[in-house]
PDB file of C-alpha atoms in Angstrom:
ATOM      1  CA  UNK A  16      14.967  11.555  39.565  1.00 57.00           C
ATOM      2  CA  UNK A  17      17.670  11.101  36.920  1.00 57.00           C
ATOM      3  CA  UNK A  18      18.294   7.544  38.150  1.00 64.00           C
ATOM      4  CA  UNK A  19      14.557   6.796  37.915  1.00 55.00           C
ATOM      5  CA  UNK A  20      14.446   8.055  34.321  1.00 55.00           C
ATOM      6  CA  UNK A  21      17.513   5.989  33.481  1.00 56.00           C
ATOM      7  CA  UNK A  22      15.883   2.895  35.016  1.00 55.00           C
ATOM      8  CA  UNK A  23      12.668   3.532  33.055  1.00 48.00           C
ATOM      9  CA  UNK A  24      14.669   3.824  29.824  1.00 56.00           C
ATOM     10  CA  UNK A  25      16.456   0.565  30.518  1.00 58.00           C
ATOM     11  CA  UNK A  26      13.175  -1.182  31.394  1.00 53.00           C
ATOM     12  CA  UNK A  27      11.488   0.224  28.295  1.00 53.00           C
ATOM     13  CA  UNK A  28      14.348  -0.924  26.090  1.00 48.00           C
ATOM     14  CA  UNK A  29      14.149  -4.372  27.628  1.00 50.00           C
ATOM     15  CA  UNK A  30      10.407  -4.588  27.101  1.00 50.00           C
ATOM     16  CA  UNK A  31      10.790  -3.371  23.524  1.00 50.00           C
ATOM     17  CA  UNK A  32      13.442  -5.973  22.707  1.00 43.00           C
ATOM     18  CA  UNK A  33      11.493  -8.772  24.366  1.00 53.00           C
ATOM     19  CA  UNK A  34       8.324  -7.736  22.524  1.00 52.00           C
ATOM     20  CA  UNK A  35      10.163  -7.503  19.229  1.00 49.00           C
ATOM     21  CA  UNK A  36      11.660 -10.982  19.523  1.00 45.00           C
ATOM     22  CA  UNK A  37       8.378 -12.495  20.684  1.00 50.00           C
ATOM     23  CA  UNK A  38       6.640 -10.827  17.725  1.00 52.00           C
ATOM     24  CA  UNK A  39       9.182 -12.215  15.266  1.00 45.00           C
ATOM     25  CA  UNK A  40       8.964 -15.696  16.760  1.00 42.00           C
ATOM     26  CA  UNK A  41       5.162 -15.648  16.896  1.00 47.00           C
ATOM     27  CA  UNK A  42       4.778 -14.337  13.365  1.00 48.00           C
ATOM     28  CA  UNK A  43       7.049 -17.054  11.960  1.00 43.00           C
ATOM     29  CA  UNK A  44       5.247 -19.681  14.053  1.00 44.00           C
ATOM     30  CA  UNK A  45       1.778 -18.605  12.908  1.00 46.00           C
ATOM     31  CA  UNK A  46       2.636 -18.103   9.249  1.00 45.00           C
ATOM     32  CA  UNK A  47       1.734 -21.417   7.640  1.00 45.00           C
ATOM     33  CA  UNK A  48       4.470 -22.576   5.283  1.00 39.00           C
ATOM     34  CA  UNK A  49       2.068 -24.816   3.337  1.00 38.00           C
ATOM     35  CA  UNK A  50       0.114 -21.877   1.923  1.00 40.00           C
ATOM     36  CA  UNK A  51       1.573 -20.884  -1.451  1.00 42.00           C
ATOM     37  CA  UNK A  52       2.511 -17.288  -2.053  1.00 44.00           C
ATOM     38  CA  UNK A  53      -0.007 -15.314  -4.030  1.00 45.00           C
ATOM     39  CA  UNK A  54       0.771 -15.182  -7.741  1.00 50.00           C
ATOM     40  CA  UNK A  55      -1.130 -11.912  -8.044  1.00 55.00           C
ATOM     41  CA  UNK A  56       1.087  -9.111  -6.737  1.00 69.00           C
ATOM     42  CA  UNK A  57      -1.429  -6.337  -7.371  1.00 87.00           C
ATOM     43  CA  UNK A  58      -2.810  -4.572  -4.331  1.00 94.00           C
ATOM     44  CA  UNK A  59      -6.225  -2.942  -4.439  1.00 96.00           C
ATOM     45  CA  UNK A  60      -6.157   0.598  -3.075  1.00 97.00           C
ATOM     46  CA  UNK A  61      -9.024   2.770  -1.962  1.00 97.00           C
ATOM     47  CA  UNK A  62      -8.949   6.538  -1.657  1.00 98.00           C
ATOM     48  CA  UNK A  63      -9.289   7.460   2.032  1.00 98.00           C
ATOM     49  CA  UNK A  64     -11.986  10.081   1.419  1.00 98.00           C
ATOM     50  CA  UNK A  65     -14.066   7.753  -0.760  1.00 97.00           C
ATOM     51  CA  UNK A  66     -13.658   4.950   1.765  1.00 98.00           C
ATOM     52  CA  UNK A  67     -14.507   7.068   4.811  1.00 98.00           C
ATOM     53  CA  UNK A  68     -17.600   8.511   3.138  1.00 97.00           C
ATOM     54  CA  UNK A  69     -18.934   5.040   2.314  1.00 97.00           C
ATOM     55  CA  UNK A  70     -17.766   3.576   5.651  1.00 97.00           C
ATOM     56  CA  UNK A  71     -19.770   6.154   7.613  1.00 96.00           C
ATOM     57  CA  UNK A  72     -22.856   5.518   5.463  1.00 97.00           C
ATOM     58  CA  UNK A  73     -22.566   1.705   5.314  1.00 96.00           C
ATOM     59  CA  UNK A  74     -20.298   0.463   8.125  1.00 95.00           C
ATOM     60  CA  UNK A  75     -21.609  -3.103   7.791  1.00 96.00           C
ATOM     61  CA  UNK A  76     -19.903  -3.410   4.379  1.00 97.00           C
ATOM     62  CA  UNK A  77     -16.402  -3.002   5.803  1.00 97.00           C
ATOM     63  CA  UNK A  78     -13.990  -4.124   8.462  1.00 98.00           C
ATOM     64  CA  UNK A  79     -11.310  -1.486   9.003  1.00 98.00           C
ATOM     65  CA  UNK A  80      -8.149  -3.263  10.149  1.00 98.00           C
ATOM     66  CA  UNK A  81      -5.414  -1.272  11.912  1.00 98.00           C
ATOM     67  CA  UNK A  82      -2.178  -3.288  11.614  1.00 98.00           C
ATOM     68  CA  UNK A  83       0.125  -0.778  13.308  1.00 97.00           C
ATOM     69  CA  UNK A  84       2.176  -1.569  16.392  1.00 95.00           C
ATOM     70  CA  UNK A  85       0.215  -1.178  19.619  1.00 91.00           C
ATOM     71  CA  UNK A  86       2.240   1.845  20.760  1.00 90.00           C
ATOM     72  CA  UNK A  87       1.123   3.713  17.621  1.00 93.00           C
ATOM     73  CA  UNK A  88      -2.495   2.853  18.342  1.00 91.00           C
ATOM     74  CA  UNK A  89      -2.092   4.345  21.822  1.00 87.00           C
ATOM     75  CA  UNK A  90      -1.480   7.698  20.122  1.00 90.00           C
ATOM     76  CA  UNK A  91      -4.414   7.660  17.688  1.00 94.00           C
ATOM     77  CA  UNK A  92      -6.602   5.284  15.712  1.00 94.00           C
ATOM     78  CA  UNK A  93      -9.513   5.275  13.268  1.00 96.00           C
ATOM     79  CA  UNK A  94     -12.907   4.944  14.898  1.00 94.00           C
ATOM     80  CA  UNK A  95     -14.550   1.515  14.603  1.00 95.00           C
ATOM     81  CA  UNK A  96     -11.290  -0.139  13.584  1.00 96.00           C
ATOM     82  CA  UNK A  97     -10.117  -3.588  14.604  1.00 97.00           C
ATOM     83  CA  UNK A  98      -6.516  -3.817  15.799  1.00 96.00           C
ATOM     84  CA  UNK A  99      -4.250  -6.742  14.956  1.00 97.00           C
ATOM     85  CA  UNK A 100      -0.619  -5.719  14.572  1.00 95.00           C
ATOM     86  CA  UNK A 101       1.202  -6.819  11.447  1.00 95.00           C
ATOM     87  CA  UNK A 102       3.411  -9.119  13.560  1.00 93.00           C
ATOM     88  CA  UNK A 103       0.335 -10.897  14.959  1.00 94.00           C
ATOM     89  CA  UNK A 104      -1.505 -11.243  11.666  1.00 95.00           C
ATOM     90  CA  UNK A 105      -1.824 -14.972  11.118  1.00 90.00           C
ATOM     91  CA  UNK A 106      -2.957 -18.151  12.846  1.00 89.00           C
ATOM     92  CA  UNK A 107      -5.868 -17.777  15.238  1.00 92.00           C
ATOM     93  CA  UNK A 108      -6.000 -13.999  14.750  1.00 94.00           C
ATOM     94  CA  UNK A 109      -7.364 -14.527  11.237  1.00 96.00           C
ATOM     95  CA  UNK A 110     -10.532 -16.011  12.729  1.00 95.00           C
ATOM     96  CA  UNK A 111     -11.283 -12.557  14.180  1.00 96.00           C
ATOM     97  CA  UNK A 112     -11.677 -11.136  10.677  1.00 97.00           C
ATOM     98  CA  UNK A 113     -14.832 -11.222   8.604  1.00 95.00           C
ATOM     99  CA  UNK A 114     -14.795 -12.956   5.247  1.00 95.00           C
ATOM    100  CA  UNK A 115     -18.190 -11.407   4.467  1.00 95.00           C
ATOM    101  CA  UNK A 116     -16.989  -7.796   4.505  1.00 97.00           C
ATOM    102  CA  UNK A 117     -14.334  -5.878   2.622  1.00 98.00           C
ATOM    103  CA  UNK A 118     -11.269  -5.660   4.849  1.00 98.00           C
ATOM    104  CA  UNK A 119      -9.632  -2.262   4.496  1.00 98.00           C
ATOM    105  CA  UNK A 120      -6.115  -2.142   5.912  1.00 98.00           C
ATOM    106  CA  UNK A 121      -4.822   0.935   7.748  1.00 98.00           C
ATOM    107  CA  UNK A 122      -1.171   1.490   8.670  1.00 97.00           C
ATOM    108  CA  UNK A 123       1.591   4.105   8.808  1.00 97.00           C
ATOM    109  CA  UNK A 124       2.817   3.227   5.306  1.00 97.00           C
ATOM    110  CA  UNK A 125       1.576   1.540   2.153  1.00 96.00           C
ATOM    111  CA  UNK A 126       4.488  -0.901   2.413  1.00 96.00           C
ATOM    112  CA  UNK A 127       3.171  -2.283   5.707  1.00 96.00           C
ATOM    113  CA  UNK A 128      -0.401  -2.204   4.407  1.00 97.00           C
ATOM    114  CA  UNK A 129       0.718  -4.207   1.368  1.00 97.00           C
ATOM    115  CA  UNK A 130       2.465  -6.734   3.607  1.00 97.00           C
ATOM    116  CA  UNK A 131      -0.745  -7.255   5.565  1.00 97.00           C
ATOM    117  CA  UNK A 132      -2.697  -7.435   2.286  1.00 97.00           C
ATOM    118  CA  UNK A 133      -0.529 -10.298   1.021  1.00 96.00           C
ATOM    119  CA  UNK A 134      -0.718 -12.173   4.339  1.00 97.00           C
ATOM    120  CA  UNK A 135      -4.505 -12.062   4.136  1.00 97.00           C
ATOM    121  CA  UNK A 136      -4.490 -13.011   0.434  1.00 96.00           C
ATOM    122  CA  UNK A 137      -2.245 -16.031   1.126  1.00 95.00           C
ATOM    123  CA  UNK A 138      -4.731 -17.100   3.771  1.00 96.00           C
ATOM    124  CA  UNK A 139      -7.705 -17.105   1.434  1.00 95.00           C
ATOM    125  CA  UNK A 140      -9.131 -13.602   1.951  1.00 96.00           C
ATOM    126  CA  UNK A 141     -10.229 -12.102  -1.343  1.00 95.00           C
ATOM    127  CA  UNK A 142     -12.151  -8.929  -0.500  1.00 97.00           C
ATOM    128  CA  UNK A 143      -9.224  -6.772   0.661  1.00 98.00           C
ATOM    129  CA  UNK A 144      -8.056  -3.228   0.025  1.00 98.00           C
ATOM    130  CA  UNK A 145      -5.527  -0.812   1.505  1.00 98.00           C
ATOM    131  CA  UNK A 146      -5.857   2.890   2.242  1.00 98.00           C
ATOM    132  CA  UNK A 147      -4.157   4.665  -0.638  1.00 98.00           C
ATOM    133  CA  UNK A 148      -1.375   6.780   0.858  1.00 97.00           C
ATOM    134  CA  UNK A 149      -1.819   5.109   4.264  1.00 97.00           C
ATOM    135  CA  UNK A 150      -2.116   7.160   7.450  1.00 98.00           C
ATOM    136  CA  UNK A 151      -0.483  10.310   6.020  1.00 98.00           C
ATOM    137  CA  UNK A 152      -3.162  10.485   3.298  1.00 98.00           C
ATOM    138  CA  UNK A 153      -5.866   9.889   5.919  1.00 98.00           C
ATOM    139  CA  UNK A 154      -4.548  12.781   7.997  1.00 97.00           C
ATOM    140  CA  UNK A 155      -4.016  15.071   4.981  1.00 98.00           C
ATOM    141  CA  UNK A 156      -7.645  14.492   4.024  1.00 97.00           C
ATOM    142  CA  UNK A 157      -8.654  15.711   7.491  1.00 97.00           C
ATOM    143  CA  UNK A 158     -10.290  12.417   8.390  1.00 97.00           C
ATOM    144  CA  UNK A 159     -10.801  11.825  12.115  1.00 96.00           C
ATOM    145  CA  UNK A 160      -8.563   9.796  14.366  1.00 96.00           C
ATOM    146  CA  UNK A 161      -9.536   9.089  17.948  1.00 93.00           C
ATOM    147  CA  UNK A 162      -7.040   9.868  20.653  1.00 89.00           C
ATOM    148  CA  UNK A 163      -6.910   7.785  23.832  1.00 80.00           C
ATOM    149  CA  UNK A 164      -6.542   9.341  27.240  1.00 72.00           C
ATOM    150  CA  UNK A 165      -3.629  11.678  27.785  1.00 68.00           C
ATOM    151  CA  UNK A 166      -1.825   9.189  30.055  1.00 66.00           C
ATOM    152  CA  UNK A 167      -1.704   6.542  27.322  1.00 66.00           C
ATOM    153  CA  UNK A 168      -0.484   9.095  24.783  1.00 66.00           C
ATOM    154  CA  UNK A 169       2.315  10.170  27.108  1.00 72.00           C
ATOM    155  CA  UNK A 170       3.397   6.581  27.718  1.00 74.00           C
ATOM    156  CA  UNK A 171       3.320   5.761  23.999  1.00 74.00           C
ATOM    157  CA  UNK A 172       5.304   8.895  23.132  1.00 78.00           C
ATOM    158  CA  UNK A 173       7.961   7.974  25.693  1.00 77.00           C
ATOM    159  CA  UNK A 174       8.215   4.446  24.262  1.00 82.00           C
ATOM    160  CA  UNK A 175       8.628   5.801  20.730  1.00 82.00           C
ATOM    161  CA  UNK A 176      11.283   8.312  21.872  1.00 81.00           C
ATOM    162  CA  UNK A 177      13.140   5.517  23.635  1.00 80.00           C
ATOM    163  CA  UNK A 178      12.988   3.293  20.552  1.00 84.00           C
ATOM    164  CA  UNK A 179      14.397   6.112  18.417  1.00 83.00           C
ATOM    165  CA  UNK A 180      17.189   6.803  20.888  1.00 80.00           C
ATOM    166  CA  UNK A 181      18.143   3.132  20.940  1.00 83.00           C
ATOM    167  CA  UNK A 182      18.461   3.075  17.148  1.00 79.00           C
ATOM    168  CA  UNK A 183      20.951   5.962  17.182  1.00 73.00           C
TER     169      UNK A 183
END
């Protein structure tokens, strides 16, 4: 049993490293160098309670974009959100986003949300906002997050534990 756990840790570490390097390579490949950086460094923020209230009343006005890593989404996610991880945000993935709706970005931190905001802005999106306070503010406001099946949560938790142990 101990050998099996050790093998799973090694496999998980390998998959994590491979995924990380593929993500870095893909993000640099899909980030067009010809698009100038935005000169406007301001980021529009929306209060999570105000957003959620309006989103539930008028969902057609918004596209909620979850840019977290896939293993985080396996733990929980906002209902009716579109998932494109921050590392995949660019190239053909941008065609999956609506230019007719306000894109509201959801992530673990405002720093990551802001990064996604600027990627979208550099690619011509203008109707963008981030969740003020990011996921912690969403949770503190008591707003709902869906939880996938227990098996997926267990797998995701193990991956996150393994990632943390590898960093130590």
